[in-house]
mmCIF file of C-alpha atoms and ligand atoms in Angstrom:
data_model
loop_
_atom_site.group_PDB
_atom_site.id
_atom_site.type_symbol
_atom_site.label_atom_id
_atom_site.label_comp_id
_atom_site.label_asym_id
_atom_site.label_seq_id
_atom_site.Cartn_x
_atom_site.Cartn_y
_atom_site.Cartn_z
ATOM 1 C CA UNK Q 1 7.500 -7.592 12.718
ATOM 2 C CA UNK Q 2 10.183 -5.048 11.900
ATOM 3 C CA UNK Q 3 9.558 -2.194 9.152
ATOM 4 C CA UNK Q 4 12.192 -3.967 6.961
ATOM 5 C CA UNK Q 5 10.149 -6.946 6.973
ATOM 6 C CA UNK Q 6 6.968 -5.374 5.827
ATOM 7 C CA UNK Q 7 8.780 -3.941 3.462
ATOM 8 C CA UNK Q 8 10.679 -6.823 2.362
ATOM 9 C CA UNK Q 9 7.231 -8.568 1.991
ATOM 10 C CA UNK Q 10 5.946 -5.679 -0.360
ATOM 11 C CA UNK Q 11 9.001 -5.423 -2.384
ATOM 12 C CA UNK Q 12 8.840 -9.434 -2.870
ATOM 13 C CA UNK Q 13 5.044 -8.831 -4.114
ATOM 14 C CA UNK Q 14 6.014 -6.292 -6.881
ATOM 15 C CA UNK Q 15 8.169 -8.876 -8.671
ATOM 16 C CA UNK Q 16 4.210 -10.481 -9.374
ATOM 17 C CA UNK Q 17 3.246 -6.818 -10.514
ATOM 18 C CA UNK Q 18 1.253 -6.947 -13.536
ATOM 19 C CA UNK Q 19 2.629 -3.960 -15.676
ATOM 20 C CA UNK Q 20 2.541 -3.761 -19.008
ATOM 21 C CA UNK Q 21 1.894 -0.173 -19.761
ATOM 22 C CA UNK Q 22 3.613 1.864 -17.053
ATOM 23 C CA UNK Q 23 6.370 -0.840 -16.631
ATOM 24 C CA UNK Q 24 5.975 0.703 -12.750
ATOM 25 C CA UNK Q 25 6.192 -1.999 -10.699
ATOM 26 C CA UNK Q 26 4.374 -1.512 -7.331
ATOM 27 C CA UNK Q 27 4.262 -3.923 -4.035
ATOM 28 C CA UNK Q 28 2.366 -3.704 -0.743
ATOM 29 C CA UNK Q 29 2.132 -5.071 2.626
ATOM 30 C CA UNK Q 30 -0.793 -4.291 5.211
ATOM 31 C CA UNK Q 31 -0.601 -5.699 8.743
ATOM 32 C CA UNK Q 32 -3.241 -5.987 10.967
ATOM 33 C CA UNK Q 33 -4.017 -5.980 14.635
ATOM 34 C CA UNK Q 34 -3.085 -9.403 15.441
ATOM 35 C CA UNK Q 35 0.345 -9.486 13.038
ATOM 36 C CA UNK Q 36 -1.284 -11.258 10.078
ATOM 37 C CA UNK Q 37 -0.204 -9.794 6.633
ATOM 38 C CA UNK Q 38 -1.794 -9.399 3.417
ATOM 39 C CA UNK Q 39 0.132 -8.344 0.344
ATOM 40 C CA UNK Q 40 -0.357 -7.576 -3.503
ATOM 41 C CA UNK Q 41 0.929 -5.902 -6.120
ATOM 42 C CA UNK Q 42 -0.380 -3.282 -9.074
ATOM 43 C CA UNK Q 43 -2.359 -4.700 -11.675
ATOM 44 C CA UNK Q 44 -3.262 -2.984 -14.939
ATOM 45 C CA UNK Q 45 -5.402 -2.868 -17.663
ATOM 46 C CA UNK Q 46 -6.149 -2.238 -21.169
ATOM 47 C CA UNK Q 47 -8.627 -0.068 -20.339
ATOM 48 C CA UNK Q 48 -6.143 1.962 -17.810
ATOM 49 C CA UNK Q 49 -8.636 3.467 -15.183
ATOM 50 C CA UNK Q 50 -9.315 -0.184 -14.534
ATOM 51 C CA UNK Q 51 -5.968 -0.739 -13.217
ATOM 52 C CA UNK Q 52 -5.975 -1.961 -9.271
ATOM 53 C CA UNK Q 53 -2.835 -0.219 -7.371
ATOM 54 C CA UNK Q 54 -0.841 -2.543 -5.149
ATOM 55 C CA UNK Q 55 -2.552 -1.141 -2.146
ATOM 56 C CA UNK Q 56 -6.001 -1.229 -2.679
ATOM 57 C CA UNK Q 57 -5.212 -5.154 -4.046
ATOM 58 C CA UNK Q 58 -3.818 -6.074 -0.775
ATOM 59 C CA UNK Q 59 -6.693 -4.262 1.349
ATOM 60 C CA UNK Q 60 -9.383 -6.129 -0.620
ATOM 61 C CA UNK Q 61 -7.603 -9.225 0.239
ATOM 62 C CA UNK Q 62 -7.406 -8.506 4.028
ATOM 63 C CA UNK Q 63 -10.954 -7.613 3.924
ATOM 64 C CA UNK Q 64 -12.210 -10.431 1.959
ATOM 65 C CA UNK Q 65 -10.671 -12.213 4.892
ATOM 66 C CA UNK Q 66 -12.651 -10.690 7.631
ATOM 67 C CA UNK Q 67 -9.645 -7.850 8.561
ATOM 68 C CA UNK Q 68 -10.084 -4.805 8.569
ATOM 69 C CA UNK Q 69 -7.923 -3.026 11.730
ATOM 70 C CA UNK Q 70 -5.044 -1.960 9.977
ATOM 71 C CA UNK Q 71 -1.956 -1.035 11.592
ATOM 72 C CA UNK Q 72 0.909 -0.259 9.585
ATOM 73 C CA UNK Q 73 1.418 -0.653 5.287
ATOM 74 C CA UNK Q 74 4.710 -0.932 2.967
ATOM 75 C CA UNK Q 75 4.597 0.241 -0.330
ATOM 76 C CA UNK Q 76 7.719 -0.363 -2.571
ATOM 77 C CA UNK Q 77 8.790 0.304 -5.650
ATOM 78 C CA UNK Q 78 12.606 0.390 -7.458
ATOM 79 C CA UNK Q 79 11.677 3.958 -8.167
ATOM 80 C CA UNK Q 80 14.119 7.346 -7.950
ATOM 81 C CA UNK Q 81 11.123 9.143 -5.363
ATOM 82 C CA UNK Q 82 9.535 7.238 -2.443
ATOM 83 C CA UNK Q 83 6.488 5.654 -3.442
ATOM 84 C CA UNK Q 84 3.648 7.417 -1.862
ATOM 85 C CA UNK Q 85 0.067 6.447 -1.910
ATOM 86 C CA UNK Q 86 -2.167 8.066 -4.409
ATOM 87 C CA UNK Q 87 -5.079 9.514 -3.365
ATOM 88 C CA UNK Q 88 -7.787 6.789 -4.416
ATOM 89 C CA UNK Q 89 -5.451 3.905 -2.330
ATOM 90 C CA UNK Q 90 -5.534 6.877 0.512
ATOM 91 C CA UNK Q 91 -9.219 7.318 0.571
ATOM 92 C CA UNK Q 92 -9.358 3.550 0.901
ATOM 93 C CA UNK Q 93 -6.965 3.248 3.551
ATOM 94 C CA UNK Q 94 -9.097 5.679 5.598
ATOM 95 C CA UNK Q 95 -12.599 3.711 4.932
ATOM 96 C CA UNK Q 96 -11.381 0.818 7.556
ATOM 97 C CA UNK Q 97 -9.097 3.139 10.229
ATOM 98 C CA UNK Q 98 -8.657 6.064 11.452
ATOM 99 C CA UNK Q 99 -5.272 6.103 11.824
ATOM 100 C CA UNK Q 100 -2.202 3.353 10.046
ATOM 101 C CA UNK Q 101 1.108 3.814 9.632
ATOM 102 C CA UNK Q 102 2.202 4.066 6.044
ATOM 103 C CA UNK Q 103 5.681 2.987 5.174
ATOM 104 C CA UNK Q 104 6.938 4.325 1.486
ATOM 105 C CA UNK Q 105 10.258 2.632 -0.033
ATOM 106 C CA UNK Q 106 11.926 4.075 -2.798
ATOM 107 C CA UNK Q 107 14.789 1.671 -5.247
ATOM 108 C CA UNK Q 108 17.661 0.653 -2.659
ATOM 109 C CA UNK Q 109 15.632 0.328 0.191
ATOM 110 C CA UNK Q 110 15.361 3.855 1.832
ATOM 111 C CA UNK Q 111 11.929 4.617 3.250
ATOM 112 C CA UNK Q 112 9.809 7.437 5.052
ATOM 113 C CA UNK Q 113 6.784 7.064 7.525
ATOM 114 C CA UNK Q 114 3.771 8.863 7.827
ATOM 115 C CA UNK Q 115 0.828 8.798 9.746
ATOM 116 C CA UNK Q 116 -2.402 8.253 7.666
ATOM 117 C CA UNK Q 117 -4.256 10.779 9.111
ATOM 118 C CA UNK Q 118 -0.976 13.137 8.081
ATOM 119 C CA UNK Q 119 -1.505 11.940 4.391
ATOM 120 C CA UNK Q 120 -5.467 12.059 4.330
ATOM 121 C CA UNK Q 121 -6.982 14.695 6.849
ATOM 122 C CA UNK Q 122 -10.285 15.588 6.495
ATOM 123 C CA UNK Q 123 -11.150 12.109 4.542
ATOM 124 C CA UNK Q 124 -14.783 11.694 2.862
ATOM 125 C CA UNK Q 125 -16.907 9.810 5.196
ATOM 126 C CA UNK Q 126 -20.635 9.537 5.842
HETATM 127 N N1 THU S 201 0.345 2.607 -8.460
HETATM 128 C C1 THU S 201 0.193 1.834 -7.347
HETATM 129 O O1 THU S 201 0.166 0.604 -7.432
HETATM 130 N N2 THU S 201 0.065 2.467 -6.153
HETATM 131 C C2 THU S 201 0.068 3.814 -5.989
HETATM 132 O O2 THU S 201 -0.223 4.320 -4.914
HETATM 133 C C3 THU S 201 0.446 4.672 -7.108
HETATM 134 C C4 THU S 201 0.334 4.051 -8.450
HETATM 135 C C5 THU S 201 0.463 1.949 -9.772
HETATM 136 C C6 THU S 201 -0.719 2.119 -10.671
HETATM 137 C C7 THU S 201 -0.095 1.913 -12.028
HETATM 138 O O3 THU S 201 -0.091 0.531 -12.322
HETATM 139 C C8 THU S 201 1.329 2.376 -11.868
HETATM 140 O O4 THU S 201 1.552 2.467 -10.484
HETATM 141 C C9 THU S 201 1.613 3.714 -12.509
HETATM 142 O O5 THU S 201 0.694 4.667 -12.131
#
């Protein structure tokens, strides 16, 4: 699968973001070893710190799946700044691998690539 269609898979899972309160809508795509793909998309809450980001929603769905050997993530939003990950969806990214490629798409498409391991060194782990 081509970057594009990650991405195109995240930014088609942010039209079923749930955003009442930021009005920020947020899509992601993680792909695993073997090509499947798991995507989600932000969902708030009343009581805000409750709000799941797009990213941690589509890990927990690869994981309640049984995968867990990421490879490579979209995020999109229609936003003027590429849509990194913050650092709670980072800190879960680097529970399952030690290394992803992370793929962040800002409104119109344009995107940057980082390592993981470039966004989260020195990640908590015991
Ligand atoms: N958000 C994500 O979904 N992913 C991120 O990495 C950054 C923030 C969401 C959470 C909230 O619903 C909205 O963006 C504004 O913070």
């Amino acid at each position: 699968m081509t970057d594009r269609e990650l991405l195109n898979i995240a930014r088609q899972a942010s039209e079923n973001a749930y955003v009442p309160y930021s009005k920020f809508k947020v899509g992601a795509a993680v792909e695993c070893e073997d090509g499947t793909v798991f995507y989600g998309c932000n969902v708030e809450n009343a009581a805000l710190g409750s709000t799941i980001c797009a990213e941690r929603g589509a890990i927990c769905k690869a994981v309640s799946e049984g995968h867990r050997d990421f490879v490579r993530i979209a995020i999109w939003a229609d936003s003027e700044n590429y849509c990194m990950p913050c650092g709670a969806c980072r800190q879960f990214m680097s529970e399952f691998v030690k290394d992803m490629e992370v793929l962040c798409a800002k409104a119109g498409g344009r995107y940057v690539s980082y390592p993981l391991s470039k966004l989260m060194p020195y990640t908590f782990n015991y």
